[in-house]
XYZ file of C-alpha atoms in Angstrom:
568
model
C -22.254 -7.099 -61.640
C -24.298 -9.904 -61.074
C -27.188 -9.998 -57.962
C -24.878 -12.498 -55.727
C -21.815 -9.786 -55.950
C -24.547 -6.983 -54.852
C -25.741 -8.294 -52.221
C -22.266 -9.065 -50.722
C -21.657 -5.398 -51.302
C -24.716 -4.245 -49.592
C -23.845 -6.825 -46.462
C -26.931 -8.964 -46.693
C -26.306 -11.812 -44.580
C -28.885 -14.801 -43.331
C -28.619 -16.059 -39.254
C -28.626 -19.682 -38.952
C -30.562 -21.751 -36.678
C -26.899 -22.908 -35.600
C -26.082 -19.739 -34.786
C -23.443 -19.052 -37.986
C -24.018 -16.356 -40.419
C -23.581 -16.645 -44.380
C -24.110 -14.148 -47.251
C -27.404 -13.936 -48.644
C -27.589 -16.150 -51.784
C -29.999 -15.408 -54.832
C -29.559 -18.249 -56.565
C -30.088 -20.741 -53.140
C -33.466 -19.303 -52.509
C -34.714 -19.157 -56.702
C -33.890 -23.209 -56.308
C -36.003 -23.328 -52.907
C -38.863 -21.356 -54.563
C -38.444 -23.839 -57.608
C -38.546 -26.923 -55.708
C -41.897 -25.350 -54.309
C -43.707 -24.965 -57.573
C -43.765 -21.457 -57.502
C -45.192 -19.786 -60.613
C -42.851 -17.157 -60.611
C -39.379 -16.854 -58.009
C -38.239 -13.542 -59.600
C -41.507 -11.916 -58.199
C -40.733 -13.388 -54.500
C -37.139 -12.483 -54.953
C -38.416 -8.588 -56.194
C -40.422 -8.034 -53.243
C -38.064 -8.979 -50.853
C -36.786 -6.198 -48.913
C -34.149 -7.399 -46.136
C -31.156 -5.262 -45.118
C -28.479 -5.899 -42.520
C -28.631 -9.237 -40.809
C -31.621 -11.648 -41.269
C -32.423 -14.403 -39.290
C -33.339 -17.640 -41.844
C -36.484 -18.027 -39.588
C -37.555 -14.214 -40.813
C -36.224 -14.632 -44.462
C -38.396 -17.677 -44.779
C -41.542 -16.434 -43.053
C -41.380 -12.784 -45.723
C -41.109 -15.153 -48.595
C -43.894 -17.194 -47.641
C -45.776 -14.010 -46.594
C -45.302 -12.468 -50.304
C -46.752 -15.697 -51.607
C -50.298 -15.444 -49.351
C -50.842 -12.378 -50.605
C -50.703 -13.326 -54.184
C -53.193 -16.077 -53.537
C -55.840 -14.014 -54.214
C -54.660 -13.402 -57.689
C -53.729 -17.082 -58.408
C -54.510 -20.347 -56.295
C -51.203 -21.961 -57.571
C -49.500 -19.421 -54.990
C -51.291 -21.389 -52.045
C -50.222 -24.500 -52.788
C -46.444 -23.185 -53.610
C -46.375 -21.503 -50.243
C -47.259 -24.879 -48.707
C -45.088 -26.772 -50.715
C -42.623 -24.652 -48.997
C -43.224 -24.765 -45.771
C -43.255 -28.824 -46.103
C -40.013 -28.631 -47.660
C -38.577 -26.538 -44.782
C -40.206 -29.249 -42.580
C -38.226 -32.108 -44.869
C -34.828 -29.957 -44.179
C -34.924 -30.360 -40.754
C -36.164 -34.305 -40.388
C -33.844 -35.329 -43.155
C -31.258 -32.811 -43.227
C -29.686 -30.615 -45.935
C -27.961 -32.553 -47.782
C -30.545 -35.602 -48.237
C -33.262 -32.111 -49.421
C -29.883 -31.388 -52.068
C -29.802 -34.939 -53.523
C -34.113 -35.112 -53.935
C -34.091 -31.489 -55.623
C -30.729 -32.893 -57.876
C -32.934 -36.088 -58.985
C -30.448 -37.999 -57.120
C -33.012 -39.777 -54.858
C -36.617 -40.336 -55.112
C -38.910 -37.901 -53.250
C -41.073 -41.369 -52.044
C -37.800 -43.350 -51.438
C -36.126 -40.136 -49.129
C -39.125 -40.097 -47.652
C -39.825 -43.772 -46.573
C -36.563 -44.262 -45.543
C -36.957 -41.140 -43.613
C -39.615 -42.723 -41.406
C -36.984 -45.723 -40.539
C -34.347 -42.730 -39.200
C -37.487 -41.402 -37.169
C -38.435 -44.227 -35.572
C -34.244 -44.700 -34.024
C -34.139 -40.535 -33.109
C -37.474 -41.343 -30.789
C -35.663 -44.255 -29.425
C -32.915 -42.415 -28.769
C -34.451 -39.815 -27.627
C -36.179 -42.190 -25.354
C -39.789 -40.787 -27.028
C -41.659 -43.761 -27.113
C -43.462 -46.217 -24.970
C -41.098 -49.193 -24.734
C -43.366 -51.607 -24.899
C -44.913 -50.507 -28.611
C -41.538 -49.696 -29.450
C -40.453 -53.157 -28.581
C -43.307 -54.770 -30.874
C -43.135 -52.396 -33.705
C -39.747 -52.418 -34.846
C -39.966 -55.995 -36.526
C -42.613 -54.142 -38.515
C -41.155 -50.509 -39.505
C -39.851 -51.777 -42.687
C -43.607 -53.113 -43.615
C -45.024 -50.071 -42.285
C -42.673 -47.490 -44.193
C -43.400 -49.307 -47.359
C -47.338 -48.565 -47.075
C -46.865 -44.707 -46.299
C -48.072 -42.724 -48.935
C -46.259 -38.867 -49.133
C -48.304 -37.445 -51.954
C -51.520 -37.802 -49.044
C -49.184 -34.449 -47.757
C -50.655 -32.061 -50.283
C -53.740 -32.543 -49.129
C -53.225 -29.999 -46.367
C -53.501 -26.690 -46.390
C -50.547 -23.716 -45.620
C -52.739 -23.380 -42.388
C -52.805 -27.194 -41.989
C -48.996 -27.462 -42.333
C -48.364 -24.111 -39.573
C -50.638 -26.144 -37.101
C -48.760 -29.612 -37.200
C -45.665 -27.198 -36.781
C -46.705 -25.064 -34.137
C -48.775 -28.037 -32.103
C -48.106 -31.530 -33.037
C -45.065 -33.056 -35.154
C -42.693 -34.150 -32.964
C -39.229 -32.434 -32.723
C -35.417 -32.923 -31.386
C -33.612 -31.689 -28.063
C -32.855 -28.922 -29.988
C -35.703 -27.702 -31.009
C -35.461 -29.176 -34.961
C -38.370 -31.480 -36.213
C -37.714 -35.284 -37.019
C -41.467 -36.399 -37.641
C -42.574 -35.381 -40.826
C -47.086 -35.026 -41.102
C -47.215 -38.700 -42.268
C -45.117 -39.950 -40.032
C -47.146 -38.548 -37.377
C -50.478 -39.966 -38.348
C -48.547 -43.314 -38.792
C -47.302 -42.733 -35.070
C -51.062 -42.299 -33.963
C -52.514 -45.392 -35.607
C -49.553 -47.302 -34.447
C -50.083 -46.007 -30.762
C -53.780 -46.909 -31.048
C -53.874 -50.067 -32.937
C -51.575 -51.537 -30.564
C -54.983 -51.943 -28.307
C -55.780 -54.780 -30.773
C -53.382 -57.127 -28.816
C -55.666 -57.458 -26.422
C -58.303 -58.610 -28.394
C -56.173 -60.951 -30.688
C -56.072 -58.802 -33.217
C -53.155 -57.910 -35.326
C -52.145 -54.222 -34.959
C -50.636 -54.321 -38.048
C -53.929 -54.583 -39.894
C -55.255 -51.893 -37.608
C -52.491 -49.595 -37.827
C -52.670 -49.182 -41.811
C -56.825 -49.120 -41.973
C -56.364 -46.062 -39.017
C -53.751 -44.417 -41.133
C -55.998 -44.372 -44.109
C -57.938 -42.741 -42.626
C -56.273 -40.075 -40.722
C -54.150 -39.245 -43.531
C -56.875 -38.739 -46.030
C -58.220 -36.494 -43.175
C -61.357 -38.584 -43.361
C -61.320 -38.268 -39.451
C -58.892 -36.550 -36.972
C -58.970 -37.343 -33.067
C -58.760 -34.775 -30.325
C -55.034 -33.072 -29.762
C -53.365 -35.163 -26.865
C -54.147 -38.359 -29.037
C -51.779 -37.057 -31.671
C -49.598 -35.670 -29.119
C -48.955 -38.772 -26.951
C -49.649 -41.687 -28.764
C -46.815 -44.287 -29.025
C -44.798 -41.933 -26.311
C -44.267 -42.687 -22.884
C -46.087 -39.645 -21.777
C -49.428 -42.016 -23.947
C -51.881 -39.975 -22.198
C -54.679 -39.444 -25.442
C -58.086 -37.982 -23.619
C -59.059 -34.426 -24.684
C -60.553 -33.688 -21.432
C -61.636 -34.750 -18.008
C -64.111 -33.418 -15.417
C -61.874 -33.894 -11.457
C -63.994 -33.176 -8.354
C -63.167 -30.757 -5.872
C -64.415 -31.660 -2.287
C -64.852 -29.073 0.611
C -61.307 -29.513 1.877
C -57.608 -28.942 1.124
C -56.386 -32.274 0.610
C -57.181 -36.065 1.647
C -54.097 -36.714 2.705
C -53.871 -33.882 5.475
C -54.268 -34.675 9.024
C -57.514 -32.519 9.118
C -59.264 -34.054 6.702
C -58.540 -37.924 7.446
C -61.326 -38.205 9.151
C -64.680 -36.088 6.637
C -66.827 -38.302 5.207
C -67.523 -35.774 2.679
C -63.488 -35.549 1.792
C -62.379 -37.656 -0.660
C -60.855 -35.724 -3.208
C -59.824 -31.838 -1.714
C -59.121 -28.838 -3.339
C -54.989 -29.683 -3.310
C -55.334 -33.318 -4.526
C -57.749 -31.543 -7.499
C -55.007 -29.003 -8.412
C -52.206 -31.715 -8.170
C -53.848 -33.953 -10.732
C -54.901 -30.632 -12.969
C -51.940 -29.859 -13.177
C -50.626 -33.351 -14.610
C -53.962 -33.266 -16.961
C -52.234 -30.074 -18.504
C -48.893 -31.283 -18.396
C -50.420 -34.403 -20.848
C -52.755 -31.810 -23.118
C -56.003 -32.441 -21.741
C -58.589 -29.782 -19.652
C -60.042 -29.747 -17.134
C -63.778 -28.918 -15.629
C -64.209 -28.842 -12.334
C -68.012 -27.379 -10.130
C -66.451 -25.648 -7.387
C -70.160 -26.277 -5.621
C -69.409 -28.027 -2.632
C -67.383 -25.760 -1.616
C -68.238 -23.387 1.329
C -69.490 -19.745 0.992
C -67.201 -16.973 1.687
C -67.517 -16.072 5.226
C -68.431 -19.793 6.717
C -66.622 -21.126 9.401
C -63.878 -22.937 8.858
C -64.191 -26.114 11.161
C -60.960 -27.161 11.710
C -59.221 -23.997 12.168
C -61.978 -22.202 13.568
C -60.958 -19.259 10.868
C -63.249 -18.043 8.039
C -63.461 -19.546 4.539
C -62.751 -17.943 1.347
C -65.170 -18.967 -1.217
C -65.125 -20.943 -4.148
C -63.849 -17.795 -6.083
C -60.450 -17.589 -4.333
C -59.808 -21.306 -5.439
C -60.905 -20.699 -8.874
C -58.265 -17.827 -9.333
C -55.790 -20.660 -7.815
C -56.737 -22.890 -10.742
C -56.296 -19.988 -12.950
C -52.434 -19.583 -12.286
C -51.824 -22.485 -12.338
C -52.787 -22.824 -15.978
C -50.958 -19.360 -16.848
C -47.692 -21.423 -15.710
C -48.153 -24.826 -17.025
C -48.999 -24.864 -20.571
C -51.229 -27.977 -22.318
C -48.387 -31.033 -23.318
C -46.327 -27.245 -23.813
C -47.828 -26.380 -26.316
C -51.088 -24.697 -26.023
C -52.775 -22.802 -23.296
C -54.922 -25.060 -20.767
C -58.573 -25.377 -21.227
C -60.741 -24.889 -18.210
C -64.495 -25.282 -17.473
C -65.422 -23.769 -13.629
C -69.355 -24.177 -12.362
C -71.084 -22.946 -9.587
C -74.711 -24.468 -8.435
C -77.720 -21.781 -9.222
C -78.319 -22.268 -4.382
C -75.208 -21.502 -3.869
C -74.504 -17.993 -1.809
C -71.702 -16.974 -4.044
C -73.695 -17.727 -7.174
C -74.079 -13.510 -7.598
C -70.560 -13.093 -7.079
C -69.445 -15.860 -9.780
C -71.805 -14.932 -11.928
C -70.349 -11.554 -12.390
C -66.883 -12.473 -11.970
C -65.855 -12.336 -15.769
C -67.981 -9.061 -16.812
C -68.028 -5.203 -16.500
C -64.528 -3.761 -15.025
C -63.198 -8.001 -14.177
C -63.520 -8.619 -18.235
C -60.475 -9.511 -19.842
C -59.099 -9.210 -16.332
C -59.821 -12.065 -14.104
C -60.397 -16.331 -14.551
C -58.839 -15.685 -18.126
C -58.041 -19.291 -18.158
C -61.825 -20.152 -17.262
C -65.063 -20.844 -18.875
C -67.495 -20.210 -16.722
C -71.008 -22.030 -16.559
C -74.121 -21.739 -13.814
C -75.393 -25.284 -12.853
C -79.389 -24.713 -13.279
C -82.327 -27.043 -13.262
C -85.947 -27.280 -13.765
C -86.576 -25.943 -10.802
C -84.585 -22.972 -10.783
C -86.093 -22.360 -14.451
C -89.539 -22.676 -13.696
C -88.935 -20.506 -10.980
C -87.618 -18.351 -13.200
C -90.815 -18.029 -15.093
C -92.467 -17.140 -12.269
C -90.741 -14.199 -10.907
C -90.905 -16.418 -7.320
C -87.392 -15.885 -4.541
C -85.250 -18.838 -3.745
C -82.573 -19.383 -0.788
C -79.250 -19.633 -1.532
C -78.501 -22.494 0.612
C -74.508 -23.532 2.125
C -73.562 -26.885 0.703
C -71.937 -27.808 4.352
C -75.399 -27.682 5.459
C -77.409 -29.229 2.811
C -74.548 -31.693 0.985
C -77.816 -33.831 -0.627
C -78.334 -30.852 -2.728
C -75.387 -31.661 -4.786
C -75.693 -35.458 -4.235
C -78.995 -35.215 -6.194
C -80.996 -34.467 -9.485
C -84.246 -34.274 -10.597
C -87.490 -35.047 -7.853
C -84.744 -36.789 -5.542
C -83.288 -32.528 -6.138
C -86.615 -31.002 -5.155
C -87.521 -32.707 -2.267
C -83.507 -32.350 -0.819
C -84.255 -28.539 -1.549
C -87.038 -28.128 0.005
C -86.408 -30.256 3.325
C -83.444 -27.430 3.216
C -85.702 -24.093 3.193
C -87.908 -26.394 5.688
C -84.746 -26.425 7.827
C -83.898 -22.469 7.264
C -87.630 -21.222 8.139
C -87.080 -23.579 11.602
C -83.805 -22.232 11.818
C -81.831 -25.370 12.256
C -80.256 -23.790 8.917
C -78.296 -20.366 8.966
C -80.213 -18.075 6.137
C -77.769 -16.693 3.511
C -79.841 -14.956 1.334
C -83.285 -15.166 -0.415
C -83.131 -13.893 -4.095
C -85.516 -13.565 -6.744
C -85.252 -16.076 -9.245
C -85.916 -13.712 -11.948
C -83.976 -11.223 -11.109
C -80.924 -13.864 -10.788
C -81.886 -14.782 -14.464
C -81.628 -11.189 -15.391
C -78.415 -11.230 -13.883
C -76.693 -14.245 -16.212
C -78.210 -12.635 -19.128
C -76.479 -9.261 -18.769
C -73.269 -11.144 -17.339
C -73.440 -13.047 -21.009
C -74.419 -10.274 -23.361
C -71.226 -8.157 -21.764
C -68.625 -10.563 -21.783
C -69.648 -13.947 -23.048
C -69.628 -15.489 -19.601
C -71.626 -17.571 -17.831
C -72.921 -20.173 -19.974
C -75.849 -22.292 -18.728
C -75.977 -25.921 -17.980
C -79.264 -27.738 -16.883
C -78.168 -30.916 -14.660
C -81.387 -32.459 -15.057
C -80.997 -32.911 -18.586
C -77.558 -33.887 -18.195
C -78.602 -36.572 -15.990
C -81.824 -37.464 -18.080
C -80.530 -38.504 -20.842
C -76.974 -39.956 -19.558
C -77.049 -43.698 -21.645
C -74.830 -44.780 -18.675
C -75.995 -44.005 -15.141
C -74.115 -45.065 -11.742
C -76.346 -45.956 -8.664
C -76.301 -43.175 -6.306
C -74.027 -41.227 -8.384
C -75.009 -37.347 -9.773
C -73.090 -35.821 -12.785
C -72.300 -32.181 -11.964
C -70.038 -31.174 -15.033
C -68.797 -30.739 -17.930
C -65.644 -30.851 -20.072
C -64.118 -27.445 -21.255
C -66.225 -26.795 -24.054
C -69.388 -28.632 -22.553
C -70.405 -30.587 -25.092
C -69.604 -33.899 -22.567
C -71.426 -34.198 -19.380
C -69.264 -36.559 -17.346
C -68.872 -38.146 -14.056
C -66.102 -37.301 -11.318
C -63.100 -38.774 -12.640
C -64.276 -38.882 -16.072
C -62.336 -38.773 -19.465
C -64.005 -37.941 -22.845
C -61.688 -39.673 -26.264
C -62.904 -37.390 -28.759
C -62.277 -37.284 -32.463
C -64.505 -35.995 -36.101
C -65.341 -37.176 -39.172
C -64.830 -34.598 -42.001
C -68.125 -34.794 -43.549
C -66.932 -33.330 -47.393
C -64.311 -36.437 -47.933
C -67.931 -38.099 -48.332
C -69.598 -35.727 -51.410
C -69.056 -37.161 -55.096
C -70.584 -35.760 -57.741
C -72.513 -33.588 -55.699
C -73.970 -36.249 -53.489
C -72.877 -38.346 -50.473
C -71.478 -41.247 -50.679
C -73.368 -42.566 -47.610
C -71.802 -46.476 -47.481
C -68.409 -45.564 -47.148
C -69.394 -42.557 -44.523
C -70.930 -45.303 -42.620
C -68.085 -47.618 -42.784
C -65.355 -45.297 -41.124
C -67.831 -43.871 -38.234
C -67.874 -47.554 -37.619
C -63.720 -47.520 -38.366
C -63.500 -44.072 -36.251
C -65.597 -45.239 -32.860
C -63.188 -48.693 -33.150
C -60.626 -46.504 -32.835
C -62.028 -44.676 -30.280
C -62.515 -47.458 -28.181
C -59.019 -48.300 -28.899
C -57.747 -45.273 -27.195
C -59.583 -46.273 -24.303
C -57.618 -49.401 -23.928
C -53.888 -48.096 -24.791
C -54.399 -44.309 -22.930
C -52.215 -44.056 -20.319
C -53.489 -41.706 -17.100
C -52.264 -39.769 -14.349
C -54.448 -41.370 -11.331
C -55.463 -44.338 -10.867
C -59.285 -43.229 -10.529
C -59.195 -42.093 -13.632
C -57.865 -45.245 -14.596
C -60.542 -47.245 -13.022
C -63.326 -44.847 -14.007
C -62.230 -44.758 -17.842
C -62.734 -48.580 -18.113
C -65.946 -48.519 -16.419
C -67.634 -45.992 -18.359
C -65.964 -45.806 -21.886
C -66.997 -42.469 -23.402
C -66.351 -41.752 -26.515
C -67.386 -38.442 -28.854
C -66.971 -39.048 -32.400
C -68.459 -35.448 -34.281
C -68.282 -34.101 -37.221
C -66.799 -30.839 -39.493
C -66.671 -29.255 -43.038
C -70.553 -29.055 -42.702
C -70.101 -25.659 -44.414
C -67.785 -27.021 -47.103
C -70.031 -29.835 -47.712
C -73.475 -27.516 -48.341
C -70.820 -25.530 -50.722
C -69.749 -28.702 -52.486
C -73.389 -29.956 -52.896
C -74.899 -26.949 -54.181
C -76.455 -25.512 -51.028
C -77.055 -22.307 -49.450
C -76.302 -22.812 -45.748
C -79.954 -21.185 -44.641
C -81.782 -22.894 -47.611
C -84.744 -25.683 -46.683
C -82.034 -28.081 -47.867
C -79.398 -27.831 -46.224
C -81.589 -28.103 -43.276
C -82.850 -31.134 -44.224
C -79.869 -32.089 -45.053
C -78.416 -31.164 -41.366
C -81.868 -32.930 -39.986
C -80.407 -36.607 -42.075
C -77.256 -36.674 -40.731
C -78.113 -36.223 -37.389
C -80.622 -38.978 -37.737
C -78.347 -40.968 -39.166
């Protein structure tokens, strides 16, 4: 009896995506495995352990797992698993009949891929995904761009790379199936960003092709929102933002309109954060302007609940709204060392609260040189209510020291309430113990951030960072990020510095174009981003690069290489 007949006898069925079921077909699976270049299809078939009715997605996952478990024996199994996954994407993008035609040799893979790009563009129009202005302009150039696609570059991806694109980045139809293949993603991103060149008299097609080459060869990768939203109606491309939180509920509320310190209240920030998370961005805040727990609320003569209570509100928001609907939102919550609630803040994610509270926040204590000097000497410091001394968050450096000491004099004179005196070294020890226990809080030196800031705005102070803390930003600023893959520039055991330099220039132009086409969810964001034009270009693949150069990671030569890259 044939294997086909046996499968029918024992009743193995496959539940398809459309809800229908069909008998498991060994021959059909073997064809798919051969198409993916599997070294030994029978080995995969024999390792399958399926009974009853199995969803097609589960069957596919089992097949991939079998191949991945064989990678340590033969690296060809990795490529086969990657190819098998890619063909599952192609089947959704182009349809089973077209994939079958490619499999049987009735259609060329490259021609199919490029024709599919035109269908991809039409699908985006039908689903009203594309930005109307961009799509109207690019419609006349789709044939030209389709010819430029290089389908073989899909094979530059690893299995995990394909998995990541599927889970986060490739666009889907309303029924949940993919209509975007990897090369379409790279070209869409290139098209959406290159459109900015029109503003400067440039040709978007020329730059789209250059940007496409840079990304599709995996030499450069922009931040996730750019990949999510380029050329779409949503169009928000920035990775992360800093949003201020003033000590009021909302600028729009009747009780706050006459308050000169209320420019952007708690609920204003909460609403804007929701819009940013929806579009795929992350947010950093400093909660240090909020009055401490137990302080008087002027408008109601009630009692304030303090920064931590409002942080829990923002934490709940992220639980509800994922970033771009694709990943958990990222947040950074900061508090000044001099705030009366600082000790509660420091331990808010440690001890019994570890893995319980504020799980959608990174948290960091905002320190400065003044605090560190007092901690080193073991001196006492005053914790001060920001409502009574607003100059504390409006200044930095020597100006902050003058402000702080004048506030201390006011406390000693009885003009300002005494909240508490603490020993700076003991406060430092508490920070260290909590960080050791749970990884939080981090530390951020506001003096250093403002000192090295290369875009100083008169009368303004940087009080917070983005969620990962590599970018210190003014209120309402965003950072547009990307990274260069260093290993791509190692040839014959040497770094091709000329190619690296050219691509760095191209990546910087890409990120600068992002600023011009970016659709931001608030006018204050738009105004500030155009004012300062922040970008961040980093690097990845350092370990792989050192391996390609034949250097141990901790060797003197590797250290010298890292130093030279930073200097360049």
